[in-house]
PDB file of C-alpha atoms in Angstrom:
ATOM      1  CA  UNK A   1      24.829  -1.433  10.850  1.00  0.00           C
ATOM      2  CA  UNK A   2      24.829  -2.886  14.315  1.00  0.00           C
ATOM      3  CA  UNK A   3      25.588  -6.590  13.813  1.00  0.00           C
ATOM      4  CA  UNK A   4      27.305  -7.988  16.882  1.00  0.00           C
ATOM      5  CA  UNK A   5      30.736  -9.566  16.740  1.00  0.00           C
ATOM      6  CA  UNK A   6      29.127 -12.978  17.332  1.00  0.00           C
ATOM      7  CA  UNK A   7      26.626 -12.435  14.487  1.00  0.00           C
ATOM      8  CA  UNK A   8      29.391 -11.310  12.129  1.00  0.00           C
ATOM      9  CA  UNK A   9      31.459 -14.382  13.050  1.00  0.00           C
ATOM     10  CA  UNK A  10      28.532 -16.773  12.565  1.00  0.00           C
ATOM     11  CA  UNK A  11      27.746 -15.199   9.201  1.00  0.00           C
ATOM     12  CA  UNK A  12      31.381 -15.457   8.123  1.00  0.00           C
ATOM     13  CA  UNK A  13      31.427 -19.150   9.053  1.00  0.00           C
ATOM     14  CA  UNK A  14      28.422 -19.635   6.754  1.00  0.00           C
ATOM     15  CA  UNK A  15      30.149 -17.756   3.914  1.00  0.00           C
ATOM     16  CA  UNK A  16      27.893 -14.737   4.360  1.00  0.00           C
ATOM     17  CA  UNK A  17      27.752 -11.184   5.720  1.00  0.00           C
ATOM     18  CA  UNK A  18      25.061  -9.694   7.985  1.00  0.00           C
ATOM     19  CA  UNK A  19      22.811  -7.142   6.279  1.00  0.00           C
ATOM     20  CA  UNK A  20      20.257  -4.607   7.489  1.00  0.00           C
ATOM     21  CA  UNK A  21      18.079  -4.471   4.343  1.00  0.00           C
ATOM     22  CA  UNK A  22      17.853  -6.185   0.963  1.00  0.00           C
ATOM     23  CA  UNK A  23      16.334  -6.004  -2.497  1.00  0.00           C
ATOM     24  CA  UNK A  24      13.287  -8.088  -3.398  1.00  0.00           C
ATOM     25  CA  UNK A  25      15.251  -9.251  -6.447  1.00  0.00           C
ATOM     26  CA  UNK A  26      16.859 -12.147  -4.607  1.00  0.00           C
ATOM     27  CA  UNK A  27      15.684 -12.804  -1.089  1.00  0.00           C
ATOM     28  CA  UNK A  28      14.292 -15.714   0.859  1.00  0.00           C
ATOM     29  CA  UNK A  29      11.903 -14.764   3.646  1.00  0.00           C
ATOM     30  CA  UNK A  30      11.034 -16.505   6.891  1.00  0.00           C
ATOM     31  CA  UNK A  31       7.248 -17.053   6.991  1.00  0.00           C
ATOM     32  CA  UNK A  32       7.253 -16.487  10.753  1.00  0.00           C
ATOM     33  CA  UNK A  33       8.813 -13.041  10.227  1.00  0.00           C
ATOM     34  CA  UNK A  34       6.006 -12.212   7.788  1.00  0.00           C
ATOM     35  CA  UNK A  35       3.370 -13.349  10.303  1.00  0.00           C
ATOM     36  CA  UNK A  36       5.063 -11.247  13.006  1.00  0.00           C
ATOM     37  CA  UNK A  37       5.628  -8.068  10.956  1.00  0.00           C
ATOM     38  CA  UNK A  38       2.959  -8.202   8.257  1.00  0.00           C
ATOM     39  CA  UNK A  39       3.228  -7.600   4.535  1.00  0.00           C
ATOM     40  CA  UNK A  40       5.108  -4.968   2.535  1.00  0.00           C
ATOM     41  CA  UNK A  41       3.484  -1.530   2.449  1.00  0.00           C
ATOM     42  CA  UNK A  42       1.518  -1.639  -0.814  1.00  0.00           C
ATOM     43  CA  UNK A  43       1.540   2.161  -1.230  1.00  0.00           C
ATOM     44  CA  UNK A  44       5.339   2.070  -1.538  1.00  0.00           C
ATOM     45  CA  UNK A  45       5.129   0.115  -4.782  1.00  0.00           C
ATOM     46  CA  UNK A  46       7.360   0.584  -6.898  1.00  0.00           C
ATOM     47  CA  UNK A  47      10.251   2.206  -5.081  1.00  0.00           C
ATOM     48  CA  UNK A  48      11.846   1.412  -1.694  1.00  0.00           C
ATOM     49  CA  UNK A  49       9.140  -1.116  -0.829  1.00  0.00           C
ATOM     50  CA  UNK A  50      11.856  -3.740  -0.464  1.00  0.00           C
ATOM     51  CA  UNK A  51      14.081  -1.422   1.589  1.00  0.00           C
ATOM     52  CA  UNK A  52      11.326  -0.582   4.087  1.00  0.00           C
ATOM     53  CA  UNK A  53      10.030  -4.135   4.321  1.00  0.00           C
ATOM     54  CA  UNK A  54      13.326  -5.949   4.739  1.00  0.00           C
ATOM     55  CA  UNK A  55      14.567  -3.313   7.190  1.00  0.00           C
ATOM     56  CA  UNK A  56      11.342  -3.842   9.169  1.00  0.00           C
ATOM     57  CA  UNK A  57      11.785  -7.641   9.164  1.00  0.00           C
ATOM     58  CA  UNK A  58      15.477  -7.394  10.032  1.00  0.00           C
ATOM     59  CA  UNK A  59      15.192  -4.766  12.763  1.00  0.00           C
ATOM     60  CA  UNK A  60      14.936  -7.643  15.236  1.00  0.00           C
ATOM     61  CA  UNK A  61      15.950 -10.455  12.906  1.00  0.00           C
ATOM     62  CA  UNK A  62      18.885 -11.847  10.994  1.00  0.00           C
ATOM     63  CA  UNK A  63      19.598 -11.105   7.347  1.00  0.00           C
ATOM     64  CA  UNK A  64      22.512 -12.487   5.390  1.00  0.00           C
ATOM     65  CA  UNK A  65      24.151 -11.543   2.121  1.00  0.00           C
ATOM     66  CA  UNK A  66      25.560 -14.659   0.469  1.00  0.00           C
ATOM     67  CA  UNK A  67      28.216 -13.690  -2.111  1.00  0.00           C
ATOM     68  CA  UNK A  68      28.091 -17.153  -3.728  1.00  0.00           C
ATOM     69  CA  UNK A  69      24.426 -16.595  -4.650  1.00  0.00           C
ATOM     70  CA  UNK A  70      23.878 -15.327  -8.194  1.00  0.00           C
ATOM     71  CA  UNK A  71      20.831 -13.521  -9.501  1.00  0.00           C
ATOM     72  CA  UNK A  72      20.445 -11.809 -12.842  1.00  0.00           C
ATOM     73  CA  UNK A  73      18.139  -8.816 -12.649  1.00  0.00           C
ATOM     74  CA  UNK A  74      17.726  -7.705 -16.230  1.00  0.00           C
ATOM     75  CA  UNK A  75      16.781  -4.049 -16.522  1.00  0.00           C
ATOM     76  CA  UNK A  76      16.219  -1.809 -19.498  1.00  0.00           C
ATOM     77  CA  UNK A  77      19.208   0.375 -18.581  1.00  0.00           C
ATOM     78  CA  UNK A  78      21.924  -0.597 -16.127  1.00  0.00           C
ATOM     79  CA  UNK A  79      22.856   2.093 -13.660  1.00  0.00           C
ATOM     80  CA  UNK A  80      24.084   2.663 -10.159  1.00  0.00           C
ATOM     81  CA  UNK A  81      21.871   3.800  -7.314  1.00  0.00           C
ATOM     82  CA  UNK A  82      22.678   7.404  -8.214  1.00  0.00           C
ATOM     83  CA  UNK A  83      21.578   7.106 -11.872  1.00  0.00           C
ATOM     84  CA  UNK A  84      18.819   9.571 -12.801  1.00  0.00           C
ATOM     85  CA  UNK A  85      15.519   7.643 -12.461  1.00  0.00           C
ATOM     86  CA  UNK A  86      13.451  10.295 -14.240  1.00  0.00           C
ATOM     87  CA  UNK A  87       9.830  10.592 -13.027  1.00  0.00           C
ATOM     88  CA  UNK A  88      10.298   7.599 -10.713  1.00  0.00           C
ATOM     89  CA  UNK A  89      12.292   9.989  -8.502  1.00  0.00           C
ATOM     90  CA  UNK A  90       8.889  11.122  -7.208  1.00  0.00           C
ATOM     91  CA  UNK A  91       8.399   7.661  -5.682  1.00  0.00           C
ATOM     92  CA  UNK A  92      11.994   7.540  -4.406  1.00  0.00           C
ATOM     93  CA  UNK A  93      11.620  10.815  -2.501  1.00  0.00           C
ATOM     94  CA  UNK A  94       8.072  10.165  -1.239  1.00  0.00           C
ATOM     95  CA  UNK A  95       8.847   6.637  -0.093  1.00  0.00           C
ATOM     96  CA  UNK A  96      12.149   7.527   1.570  1.00  0.00           C
ATOM     97  CA  UNK A  97      10.315  10.262   3.491  1.00  0.00           C
ATOM     98  CA  UNK A  98       7.811   7.646   4.604  1.00  0.00           C
ATOM     99  CA  UNK A  99      10.590   5.252   5.676  1.00  0.00           C
ATOM    100  CA  UNK A 100      12.420   7.952   7.625  1.00  0.00           C
ATOM    101  CA  UNK A 101       9.359   9.568   9.235  1.00  0.00           C
ATOM    102  CA  UNK A 102       6.563   6.983   9.454  1.00  0.00           C
ATOM    103  CA  UNK A 103       8.015   3.471   9.465  1.00  0.00           C
ATOM    104  CA  UNK A 104       9.288   1.562  12.485  1.00  0.00           C
ATOM    105  CA  UNK A 105      11.793  -0.262  10.242  1.00  0.00           C
ATOM    106  CA  UNK A 106      14.738   1.824  11.409  1.00  0.00           C
ATOM    107  CA  UNK A 107      16.014   2.805  14.816  1.00  0.00           C
ATOM    108  CA  UNK A 108      17.467   6.279  15.447  1.00  0.00           C
ATOM    109  CA  UNK A 109      21.042   5.385  14.410  1.00  0.00           C
ATOM    110  CA  UNK A 110      19.935   3.494  11.281  1.00  0.00           C
ATOM    111  CA  UNK A 111      17.602   6.359  10.384  1.00  0.00           C
ATOM    112  CA  UNK A 112      20.414   8.925  10.674  1.00  0.00           C
ATOM    113  CA  UNK A 113      22.883   6.800   8.689  1.00  0.00           C
ATOM    114  CA  UNK A 114      20.442   5.954   5.898  1.00  0.00           C
ATOM    115  CA  UNK A 115      19.059   9.515   5.706  1.00  0.00           C
ATOM    116  CA  UNK A 116      22.577  10.951   5.439  1.00  0.00           C
ATOM    117  CA  UNK A 117      23.556   8.428   2.795  1.00  0.00           C
ATOM    118  CA  UNK A 118      20.349   9.149   0.878  1.00  0.00           C
ATOM    119  CA  UNK A 119      20.985  12.908   0.927  1.00  0.00           C
ATOM    120  CA  UNK A 120      24.513  12.403  -0.444  1.00  0.00           C
ATOM    121  CA  UNK A 121      23.200  10.083  -3.170  1.00  0.00           C
ATOM    122  CA  UNK A 122      20.458  12.537  -4.164  1.00  0.00           C
ATOM    123  CA  UNK A 123      22.977  15.406  -4.447  1.00  0.00           C
ATOM    124  CA  UNK A 124      25.223  13.204  -6.624  1.00  0.00           C
ATOM    125  CA  UNK A 125      22.231  12.166  -8.724  1.00  0.00           C
ATOM    126  CA  UNK A 126      21.170  15.767  -9.268  1.00  0.00           C
ATOM    127  CA  UNK A 127      24.728  16.808 -10.165  1.00  0.00           C
ATOM    128  CA  UNK A 128      25.010  14.018 -12.757  1.00  0.00           C
ATOM    129  CA  UNK A 129      21.520  14.360 -14.203  1.00  0.00           C
ATOM    130  CA  UNK A 130      21.131  15.327 -17.836  1.00  0.00           C
ATOM    131  CA  UNK A 131      17.974  17.256 -16.885  1.00  0.00           C
ATOM    132  CA  UNK A 132      18.469  18.750 -13.424  1.00  0.00           C
ATOM    133  CA  UNK A 133      15.414  20.947 -13.676  1.00  0.00           C
ATOM    134  CA  UNK A 134      13.095  17.998 -14.370  1.00  0.00           C
ATOM    135  CA  UNK A 135      14.724  15.847 -11.672  1.00  0.00           C
ATOM    136  CA  UNK A 136      14.412  18.665  -9.112  1.00  0.00           C
ATOM    137  CA  UNK A 137      10.733  18.997 -10.069  1.00  0.00           C
ATOM    138  CA  UNK A 138      10.213  15.278  -9.510  1.00  0.00           C
ATOM    139  CA  UNK A 139      11.930  15.653  -6.138  1.00  0.00           C
ATOM    140  CA  UNK A 140       9.636  18.535  -5.142  1.00  0.00           C
ATOM    141  CA  UNK A 141       6.580  16.494  -6.108  1.00  0.00           C
ATOM    142  CA  UNK A 142       7.891  13.545  -4.057  1.00  0.00           C
ATOM    143  CA  UNK A 143       8.356  15.870  -1.066  1.00  0.00           C
ATOM    144  CA  UNK A 144       4.794  17.157  -1.453  1.00  0.00           C
ATOM    145  CA  UNK A 145       3.394  13.616  -1.683  1.00  0.00           C
ATOM    146  CA  UNK A 146       5.526  12.440   1.239  1.00  0.00           C
ATOM    147  CA  UNK A 147       3.763  14.652   3.768  1.00  0.00           C
ATOM    148  CA  UNK A 148       0.674  12.452   3.659  1.00  0.00           C
ATOM    149  CA  UNK A 149       0.993   8.970   5.152  1.00  0.00           C
ATOM    150  CA  UNK A 150       0.894   5.807   3.058  1.00  0.00           C
ATOM    151  CA  UNK A 151      -2.477   4.087   3.055  1.00  0.00           C
ATOM    152  CA  UNK A 152      -2.674   0.806   4.975  1.00  0.00           C
ATOM    153  CA  UNK A 153      -2.002  -2.211   2.762  1.00  0.00           C
ATOM    154  CA  UNK A 154      -5.482  -3.582   3.536  1.00  0.00           C
ATOM    155  CA  UNK A 155      -6.989  -0.368   2.119  1.00  0.00           C
ATOM    156  CA  UNK A 156      -4.805  -0.411  -1.007  1.00  0.00           C
ATOM    157  CA  UNK A 157      -5.709  -4.034  -1.763  1.00  0.00           C
ATOM    158  CA  UNK A 158      -9.378  -3.896  -0.680  1.00  0.00           C
ATOM    159  CA  UNK A 159     -11.693  -5.311  -3.313  1.00  0.00           C
ATOM    160  CA  UNK A 160      -8.988  -7.429  -4.931  1.00  0.00           C
ATOM    161  CA  UNK A 161      -8.929 -11.244  -4.996  1.00  0.00           C
ATOM    162  CA  UNK A 162      -6.285 -11.249  -2.220  1.00  0.00           C
ATOM    163  CA  UNK A 163      -8.054  -8.798   0.112  1.00  0.00           C
ATOM    164  CA  UNK A 164      -9.171 -11.392   2.679  1.00  0.00           C
ATOM    165  CA  UNK A 165      -5.717 -13.007   2.849  1.00  0.00           C
ATOM    166  CA  UNK A 166      -4.044  -9.608   3.189  1.00  0.00           C
ATOM    167  CA  UNK A 167      -6.414  -8.637   5.995  1.00  0.00           C
ATOM    168  CA  UNK A 168      -5.754 -11.916   7.806  1.00  0.00           C
ATOM    169  CA  UNK A 169      -1.947 -11.500   7.643  1.00  0.00           C
ATOM    170  CA  UNK A 170      -2.020  -7.820   8.572  1.00  0.00           C
ATOM    171  CA  UNK A 171      -4.468  -8.406  11.434  1.00  0.00           C
ATOM    172  CA  UNK A 172      -2.283 -11.231  12.764  1.00  0.00           C
ATOM    173  CA  UNK A 173       0.682  -8.842  12.787  1.00  0.00           C
ATOM    174  CA  UNK A 174      -1.360  -6.157  14.566  1.00  0.00           C
ATOM    175  CA  UNK A 175      -1.341  -3.898  11.509  1.00  0.00           C
ATOM    176  CA  UNK A 176      -5.065  -3.936  10.597  1.00  0.00           C
TER     177      UNK A 176
END
């Protein structure tokens, strides 16, 4: 949402479309954007970490979807974004709450649009689930976990071989 007419035209001339967020599956990142905005939120791993991070980088940047690019992301089971994720729904709900309430990745309009779209998708997912009771339970747990904030990435990765590098990048971006 929100790409200007000029940006849309420039993207079209390059054979691309402007985007507001992307999947980690097939992206190229600008190192300067990483220095400016820091690293992905480690506590989000494994769900919506790419959504939050790329939305944060692209809030004041340019992102392009290039239809000619091909990536094969092999998964155990192919499904749409409203396929029942089972227990991983806990992470989906928790992390979306964090994106919508604690991240600066989205402005007010983006937040409203993405939150509305997420609510519709969750209702569809629940309606199509083979085990609605279990999925609803995962959702409740995600809601409960989402009330506490994510830990800073430097705290999550403290004591690991990359801790000093993480601290340096996060400090440079004003996030540590």
